[in-house]
mmCIF file of C-alpha atoms and ligand atoms in Angstrom:
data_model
loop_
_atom_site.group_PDB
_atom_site.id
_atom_site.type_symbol
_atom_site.label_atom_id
_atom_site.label_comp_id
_atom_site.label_asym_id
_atom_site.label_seq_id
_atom_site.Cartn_x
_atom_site.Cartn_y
_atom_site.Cartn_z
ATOM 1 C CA UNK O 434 -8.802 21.133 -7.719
ATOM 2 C CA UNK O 435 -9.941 17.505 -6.313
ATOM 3 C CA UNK O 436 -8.634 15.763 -3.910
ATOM 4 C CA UNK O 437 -9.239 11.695 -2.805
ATOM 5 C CA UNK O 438 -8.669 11.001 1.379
ATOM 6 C CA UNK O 439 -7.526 7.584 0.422
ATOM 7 C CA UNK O 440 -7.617 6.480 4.324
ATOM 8 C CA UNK O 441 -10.579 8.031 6.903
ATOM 9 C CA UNK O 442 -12.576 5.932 8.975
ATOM 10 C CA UNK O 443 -16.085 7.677 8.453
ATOM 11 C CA UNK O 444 -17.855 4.605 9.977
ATOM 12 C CA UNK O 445 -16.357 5.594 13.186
ATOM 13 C CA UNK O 446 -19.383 6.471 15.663
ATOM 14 C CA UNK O 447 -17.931 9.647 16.235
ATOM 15 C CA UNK O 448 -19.224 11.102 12.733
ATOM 16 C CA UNK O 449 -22.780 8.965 13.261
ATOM 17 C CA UNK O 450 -24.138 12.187 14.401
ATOM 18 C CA UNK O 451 -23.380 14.728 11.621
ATOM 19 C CA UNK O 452 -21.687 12.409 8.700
ATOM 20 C CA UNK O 453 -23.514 14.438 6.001
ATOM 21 C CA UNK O 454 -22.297 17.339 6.774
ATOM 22 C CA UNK O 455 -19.006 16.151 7.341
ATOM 23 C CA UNK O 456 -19.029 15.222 3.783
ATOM 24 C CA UNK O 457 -20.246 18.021 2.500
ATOM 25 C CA UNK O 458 -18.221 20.054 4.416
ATOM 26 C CA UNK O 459 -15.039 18.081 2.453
ATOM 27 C CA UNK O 460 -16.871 18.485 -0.682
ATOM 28 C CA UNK O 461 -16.707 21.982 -0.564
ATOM 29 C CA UNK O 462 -13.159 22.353 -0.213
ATOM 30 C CA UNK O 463 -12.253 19.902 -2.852
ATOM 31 C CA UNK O 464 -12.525 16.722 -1.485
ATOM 32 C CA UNK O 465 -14.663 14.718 -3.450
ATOM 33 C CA UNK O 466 -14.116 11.137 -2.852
ATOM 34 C CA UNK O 467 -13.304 9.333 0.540
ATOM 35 C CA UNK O 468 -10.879 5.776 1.033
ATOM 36 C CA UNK O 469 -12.622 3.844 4.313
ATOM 37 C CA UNK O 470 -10.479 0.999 5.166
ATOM 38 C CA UNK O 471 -12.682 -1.884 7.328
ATOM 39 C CA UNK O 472 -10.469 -2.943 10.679
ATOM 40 C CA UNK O 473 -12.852 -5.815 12.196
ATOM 41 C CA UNK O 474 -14.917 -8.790 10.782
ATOM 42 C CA UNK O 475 -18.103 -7.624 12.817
ATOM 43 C CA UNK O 476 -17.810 -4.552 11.190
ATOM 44 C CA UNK O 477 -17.990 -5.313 7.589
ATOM 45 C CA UNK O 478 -21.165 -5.877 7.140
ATOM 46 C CA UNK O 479 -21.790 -2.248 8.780
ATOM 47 C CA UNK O 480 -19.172 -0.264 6.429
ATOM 48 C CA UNK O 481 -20.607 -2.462 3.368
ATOM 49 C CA UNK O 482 -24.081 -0.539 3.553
ATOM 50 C CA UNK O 483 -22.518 2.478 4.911
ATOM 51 C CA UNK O 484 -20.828 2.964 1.676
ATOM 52 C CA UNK O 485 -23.721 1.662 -0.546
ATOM 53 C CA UNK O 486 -25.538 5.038 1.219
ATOM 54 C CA UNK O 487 -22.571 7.379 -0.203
ATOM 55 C CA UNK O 488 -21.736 6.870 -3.696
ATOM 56 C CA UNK O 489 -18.268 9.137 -3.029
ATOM 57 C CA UNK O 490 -17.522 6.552 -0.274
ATOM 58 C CA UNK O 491 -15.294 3.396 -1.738
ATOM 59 C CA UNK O 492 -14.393 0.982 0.848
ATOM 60 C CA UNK O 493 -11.609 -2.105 1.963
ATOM 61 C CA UNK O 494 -12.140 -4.555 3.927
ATOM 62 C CA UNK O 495 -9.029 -5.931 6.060
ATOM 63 C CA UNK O 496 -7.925 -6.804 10.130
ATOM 64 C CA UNK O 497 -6.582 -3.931 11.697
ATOM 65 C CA UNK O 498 -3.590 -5.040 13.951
ATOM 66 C CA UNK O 499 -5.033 -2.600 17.022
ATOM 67 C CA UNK O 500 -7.668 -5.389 17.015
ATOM 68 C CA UNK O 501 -5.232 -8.297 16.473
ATOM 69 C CA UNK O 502 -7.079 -10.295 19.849
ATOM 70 C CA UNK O 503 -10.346 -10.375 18.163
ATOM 71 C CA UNK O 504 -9.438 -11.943 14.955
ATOM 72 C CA UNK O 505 -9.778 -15.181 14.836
ATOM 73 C CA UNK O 506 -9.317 -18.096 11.323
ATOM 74 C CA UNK O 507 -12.916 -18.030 10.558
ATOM 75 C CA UNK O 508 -12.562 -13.987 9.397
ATOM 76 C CA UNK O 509 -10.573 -14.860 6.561
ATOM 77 C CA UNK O 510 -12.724 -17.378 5.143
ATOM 78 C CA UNK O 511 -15.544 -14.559 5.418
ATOM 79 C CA UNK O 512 -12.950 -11.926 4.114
ATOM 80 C CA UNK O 513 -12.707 -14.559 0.830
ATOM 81 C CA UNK O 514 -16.328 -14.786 0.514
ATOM 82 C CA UNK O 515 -17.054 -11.151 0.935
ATOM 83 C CA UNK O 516 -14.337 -10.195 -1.830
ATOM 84 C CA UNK O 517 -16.016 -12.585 -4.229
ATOM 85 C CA UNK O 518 -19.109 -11.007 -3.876
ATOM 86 C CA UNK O 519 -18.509 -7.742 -2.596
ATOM 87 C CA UNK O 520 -16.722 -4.670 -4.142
ATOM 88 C CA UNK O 521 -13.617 -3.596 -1.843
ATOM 89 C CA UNK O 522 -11.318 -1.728 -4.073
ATOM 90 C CA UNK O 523 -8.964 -3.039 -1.751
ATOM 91 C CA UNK O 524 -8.022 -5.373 1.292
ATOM 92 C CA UNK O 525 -7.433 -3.415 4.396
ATOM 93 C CA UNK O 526 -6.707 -2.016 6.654
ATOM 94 C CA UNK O 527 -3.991 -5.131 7.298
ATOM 95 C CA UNK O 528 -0.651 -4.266 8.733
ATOM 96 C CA UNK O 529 1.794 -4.783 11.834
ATOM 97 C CA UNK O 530 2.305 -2.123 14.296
ATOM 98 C CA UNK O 531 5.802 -3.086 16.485
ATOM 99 C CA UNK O 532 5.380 0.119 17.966
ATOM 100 C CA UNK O 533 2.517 -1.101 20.877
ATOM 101 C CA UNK O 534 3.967 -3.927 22.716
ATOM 102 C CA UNK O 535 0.870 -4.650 23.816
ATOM 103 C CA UNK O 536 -0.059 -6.217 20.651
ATOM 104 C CA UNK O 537 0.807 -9.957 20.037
ATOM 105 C CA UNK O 538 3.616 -9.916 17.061
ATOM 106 C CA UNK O 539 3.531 -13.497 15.932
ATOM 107 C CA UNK O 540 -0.231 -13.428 15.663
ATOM 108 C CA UNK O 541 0.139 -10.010 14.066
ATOM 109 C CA UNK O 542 2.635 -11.480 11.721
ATOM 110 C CA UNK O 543 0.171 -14.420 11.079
ATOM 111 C CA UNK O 544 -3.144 -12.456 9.769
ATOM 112 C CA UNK O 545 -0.721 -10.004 7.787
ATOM 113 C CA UNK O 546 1.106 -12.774 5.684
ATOM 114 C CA UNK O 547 -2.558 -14.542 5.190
ATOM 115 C CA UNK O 548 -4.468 -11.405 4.287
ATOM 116 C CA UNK O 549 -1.763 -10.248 1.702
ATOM 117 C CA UNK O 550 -1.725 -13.769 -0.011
ATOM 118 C CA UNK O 551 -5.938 -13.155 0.081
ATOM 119 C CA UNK O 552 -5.156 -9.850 -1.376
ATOM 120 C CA UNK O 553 -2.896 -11.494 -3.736
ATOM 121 C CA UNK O 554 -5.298 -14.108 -5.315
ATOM 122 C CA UNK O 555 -8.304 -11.569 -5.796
ATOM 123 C CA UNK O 556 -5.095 -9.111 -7.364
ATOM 124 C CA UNK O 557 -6.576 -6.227 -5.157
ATOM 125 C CA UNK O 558 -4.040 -3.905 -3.634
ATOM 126 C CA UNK O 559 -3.771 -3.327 0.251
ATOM 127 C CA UNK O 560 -4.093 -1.098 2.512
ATOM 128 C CA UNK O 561 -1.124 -1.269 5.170
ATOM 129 C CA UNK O 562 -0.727 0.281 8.645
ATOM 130 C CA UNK O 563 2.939 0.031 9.293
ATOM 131 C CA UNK O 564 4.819 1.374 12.777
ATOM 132 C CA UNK O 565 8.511 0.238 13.375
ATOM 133 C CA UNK O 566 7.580 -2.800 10.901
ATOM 134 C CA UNK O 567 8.433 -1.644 7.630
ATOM 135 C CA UNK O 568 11.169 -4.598 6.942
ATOM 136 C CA UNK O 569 8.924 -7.109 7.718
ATOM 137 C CA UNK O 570 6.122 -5.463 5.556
ATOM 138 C CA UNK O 571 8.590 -5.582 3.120
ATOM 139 C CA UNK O 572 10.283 -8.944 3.618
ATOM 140 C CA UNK O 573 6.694 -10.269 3.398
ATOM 141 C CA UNK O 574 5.174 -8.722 0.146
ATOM 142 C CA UNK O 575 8.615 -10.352 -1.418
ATOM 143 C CA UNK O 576 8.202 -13.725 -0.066
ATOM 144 C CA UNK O 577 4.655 -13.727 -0.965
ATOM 145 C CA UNK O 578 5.542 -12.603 -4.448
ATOM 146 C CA UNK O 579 2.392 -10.054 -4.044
ATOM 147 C CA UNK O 580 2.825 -7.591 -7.116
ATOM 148 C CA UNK O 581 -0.525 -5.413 -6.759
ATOM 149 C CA UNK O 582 1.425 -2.910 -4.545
ATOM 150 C CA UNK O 583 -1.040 -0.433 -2.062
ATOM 151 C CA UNK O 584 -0.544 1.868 0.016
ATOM 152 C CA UNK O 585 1.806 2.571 3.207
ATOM 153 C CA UNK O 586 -0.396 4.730 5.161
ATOM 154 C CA UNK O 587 0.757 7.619 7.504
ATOM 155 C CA UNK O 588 3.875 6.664 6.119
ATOM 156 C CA UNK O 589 6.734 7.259 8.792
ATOM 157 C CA UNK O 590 9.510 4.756 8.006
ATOM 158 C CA UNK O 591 13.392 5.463 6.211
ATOM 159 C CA UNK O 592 13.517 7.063 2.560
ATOM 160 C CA UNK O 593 15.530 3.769 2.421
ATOM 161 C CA UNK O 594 12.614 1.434 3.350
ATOM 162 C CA UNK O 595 10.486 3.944 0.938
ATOM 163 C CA UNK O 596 12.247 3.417 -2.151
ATOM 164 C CA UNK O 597 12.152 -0.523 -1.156
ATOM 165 C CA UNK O 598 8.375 -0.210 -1.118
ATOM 166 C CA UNK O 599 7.970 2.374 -4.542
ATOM 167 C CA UNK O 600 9.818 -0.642 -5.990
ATOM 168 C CA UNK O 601 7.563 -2.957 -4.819
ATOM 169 C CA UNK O 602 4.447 -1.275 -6.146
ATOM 170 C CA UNK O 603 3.840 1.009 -3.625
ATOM 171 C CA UNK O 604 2.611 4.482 -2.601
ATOM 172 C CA UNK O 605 3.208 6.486 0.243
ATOM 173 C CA UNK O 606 0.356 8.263 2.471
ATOM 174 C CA UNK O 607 0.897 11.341 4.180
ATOM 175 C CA UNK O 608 -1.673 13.037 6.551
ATOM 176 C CA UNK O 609 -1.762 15.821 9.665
ATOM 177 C CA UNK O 610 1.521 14.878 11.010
ATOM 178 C CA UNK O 611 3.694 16.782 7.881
ATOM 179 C CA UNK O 612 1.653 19.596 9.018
ATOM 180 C CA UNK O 613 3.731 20.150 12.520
ATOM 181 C CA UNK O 614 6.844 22.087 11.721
ATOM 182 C CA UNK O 615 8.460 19.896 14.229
ATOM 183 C CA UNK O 616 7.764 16.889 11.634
ATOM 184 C CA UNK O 617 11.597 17.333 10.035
ATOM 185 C CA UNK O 618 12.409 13.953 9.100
ATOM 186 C CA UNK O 619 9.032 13.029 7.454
ATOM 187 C CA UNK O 620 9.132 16.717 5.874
ATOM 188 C CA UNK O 621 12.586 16.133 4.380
ATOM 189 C CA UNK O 622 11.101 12.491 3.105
ATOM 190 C CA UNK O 623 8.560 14.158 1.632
ATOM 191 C CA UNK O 624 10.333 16.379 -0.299
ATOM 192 C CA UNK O 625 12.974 13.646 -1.425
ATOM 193 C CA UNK O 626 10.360 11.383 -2.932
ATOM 194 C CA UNK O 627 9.046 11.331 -6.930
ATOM 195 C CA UNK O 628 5.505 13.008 -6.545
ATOM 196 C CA UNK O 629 4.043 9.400 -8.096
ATOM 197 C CA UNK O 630 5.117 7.679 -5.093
ATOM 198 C CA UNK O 631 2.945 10.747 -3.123
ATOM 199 C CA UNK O 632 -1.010 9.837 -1.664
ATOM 200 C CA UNK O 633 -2.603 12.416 0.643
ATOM 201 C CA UNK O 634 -5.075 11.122 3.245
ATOM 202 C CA UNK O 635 -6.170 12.409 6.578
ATOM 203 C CA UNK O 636 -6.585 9.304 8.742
ATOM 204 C CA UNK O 637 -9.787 10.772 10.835
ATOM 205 C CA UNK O 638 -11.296 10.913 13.220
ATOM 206 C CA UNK O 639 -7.127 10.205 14.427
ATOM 207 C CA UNK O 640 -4.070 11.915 13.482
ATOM 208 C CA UNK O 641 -5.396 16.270 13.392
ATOM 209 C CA UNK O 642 -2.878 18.566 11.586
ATOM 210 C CA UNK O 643 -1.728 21.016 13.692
ATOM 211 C CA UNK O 644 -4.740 24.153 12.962
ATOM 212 C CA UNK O 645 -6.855 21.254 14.505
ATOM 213 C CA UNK O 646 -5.306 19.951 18.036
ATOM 214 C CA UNK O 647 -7.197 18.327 20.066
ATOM 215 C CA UNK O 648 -10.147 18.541 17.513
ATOM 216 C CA UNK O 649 -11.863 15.385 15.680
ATOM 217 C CA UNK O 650 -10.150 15.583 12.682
ATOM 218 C CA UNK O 651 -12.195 15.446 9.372
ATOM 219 C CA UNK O 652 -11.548 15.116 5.421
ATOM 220 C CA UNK O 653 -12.542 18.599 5.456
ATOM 221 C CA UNK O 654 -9.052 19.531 6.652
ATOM 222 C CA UNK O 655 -6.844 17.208 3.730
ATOM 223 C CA UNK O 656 -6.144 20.358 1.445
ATOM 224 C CA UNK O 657 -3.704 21.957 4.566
ATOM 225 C CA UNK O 658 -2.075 18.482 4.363
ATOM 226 C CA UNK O 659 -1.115 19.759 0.448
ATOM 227 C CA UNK O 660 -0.706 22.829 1.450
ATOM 228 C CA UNK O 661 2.093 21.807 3.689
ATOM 229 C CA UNK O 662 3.283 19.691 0.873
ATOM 230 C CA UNK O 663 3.141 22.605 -1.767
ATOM 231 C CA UNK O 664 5.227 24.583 0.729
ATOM 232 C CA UNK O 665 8.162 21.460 1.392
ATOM 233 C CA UNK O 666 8.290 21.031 -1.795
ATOM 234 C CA UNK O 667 8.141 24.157 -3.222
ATOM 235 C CA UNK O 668 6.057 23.099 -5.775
ATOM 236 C CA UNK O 669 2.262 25.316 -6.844
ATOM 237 C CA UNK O 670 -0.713 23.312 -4.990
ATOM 238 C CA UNK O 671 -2.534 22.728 -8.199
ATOM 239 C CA UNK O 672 0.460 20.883 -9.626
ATOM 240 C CA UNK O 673 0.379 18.522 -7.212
ATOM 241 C CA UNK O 674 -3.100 18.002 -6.716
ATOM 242 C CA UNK O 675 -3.493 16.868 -10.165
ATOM 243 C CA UNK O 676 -0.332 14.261 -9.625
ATOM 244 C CA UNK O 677 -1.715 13.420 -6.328
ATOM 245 C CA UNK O 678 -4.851 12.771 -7.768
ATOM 246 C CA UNK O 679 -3.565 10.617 -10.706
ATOM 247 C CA UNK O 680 -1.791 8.673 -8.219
ATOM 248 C CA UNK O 681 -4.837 7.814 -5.938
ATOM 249 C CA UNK O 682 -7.357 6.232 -9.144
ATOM 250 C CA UNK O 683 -4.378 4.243 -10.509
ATOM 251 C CA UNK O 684 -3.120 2.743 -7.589
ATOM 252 C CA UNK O 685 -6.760 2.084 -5.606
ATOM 253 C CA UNK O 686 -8.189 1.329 -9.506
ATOM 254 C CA UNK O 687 -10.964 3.315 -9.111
ATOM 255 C CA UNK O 688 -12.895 5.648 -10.824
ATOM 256 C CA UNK O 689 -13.591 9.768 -10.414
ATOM 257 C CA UNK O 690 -16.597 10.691 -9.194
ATOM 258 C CA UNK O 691 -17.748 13.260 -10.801
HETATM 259 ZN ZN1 ZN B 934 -6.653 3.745 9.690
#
């Protein structure tokens, strides 16, 4: 059985300490390749030779909406250049997140529409962080014609808004949270959906499962995220895996690594 975590942030200082082992650690229970989306200009440069160290690491580069303040025009001329020469199997992590007010929405809106028209003319998919903003996500991928689709990560929006997005291209990631028994509504969305519309991913160092409270979380702990998933949807854990798999190399266009 493999297994991709199409979203972790391994660049994260909190794994600068013991990152080897973290991967090996995943490695030995069946993850084998790791998704880390970039969330700040300064940053790139940093996650572009972090990944060139780890051949199972494949990387996007995007601006995260928690750092909306910091982003200024100038990042998406360098996000251009970068995609030209650099290979992101992706742009992102791009998104709007409704759900802290804190966060200013028009500017949010701005980088959002620009970076999926980037993502648009390079034909690379993206990588979107969505909270209480799924119509607009939505609303904007149409008006922007974008057609490469992506992923909806820690997907927690309608099964309405979900179809929408399969339409448009799209798959769904689901992480730690489906773990909680209290998680009904996301469980029951998860068992509604086709299985191709289905990513797994674990989100760490953010978002633990619930065997892991309180802990860093790790992409050691993605195969209880199918587990949970094997028992909503009654379906064997291989099964899926393979699927889930599948769904993960077509949609990111990458490769295995074997
Ligand atoms: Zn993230």
């Amino acid at each position: 059985m493999k297994l991709i975590d199409t979203h972790c942030h391994l660049d994260f200082e909190v794994f600068n300490t013991d990152l080897v082992q973290v991967i090996q650690a995943a490695q030995n229970a069946g993850v084998n390749q790791f998704i880390v989306p970039g969330v700040t200009a300064v940053k790139w440069p940093e996650l572009l030779n972090f990944a060139d160290k780890h051949s199972s690491i494949e990387y996007a580069l995007g601006l995260h909406p928690y750092f909306i303040d910091q982003h200024q025009d100038k990042d998406l001329t360098i996000l251009r250049d970068m995609l030209e020469k650099e290979n992101a199997i992706a742009v992102g992590e791009i998104g709007l997140d409704y759900f802290d007010k804190t966060l200013n929405k028009e500017k949010q809106l701005y980088f959002f529409e620009a970076q999926v028209k980037i993502a648009k003319a390079f034909s690379l998919p993206i990588i979107v962080h969505a909270r209480k903003s799924h119509d607009d996500v939505i609303r904007i991928v149409k008006a922007v014609s974008f057609e490469s689709g992506g992923i909806i990560h820690a997907f927690n929006g309608s099964l309405q808004q979900a179809e929408k997005l399969i339409e448009l291209g799209f798959k769904l990631g689901f992480g730690g949270m489906l773990t909680y028994e209290k998680s009904s509504k996301l469980r029951t969305l998860a068992k509604q959906l086709p299985i191709e519309a289905i990513v797994l991913e674990t989100d760490a160092p953010d978002m633990t499962g619930a065997s892991h409270q309180g802990e860093r979380n790790s992409p050691e702990y993605l195969p209880e995220v199918l587990k949970s998933l094997a028992e909503i949807r009654q379906q064997p854990e291989d099964y899926l895996a393979e699927k889930i798999y599948e769904n993960s190399l077509t949609i990111l266009g990458i490769r295995k690594n074997d």
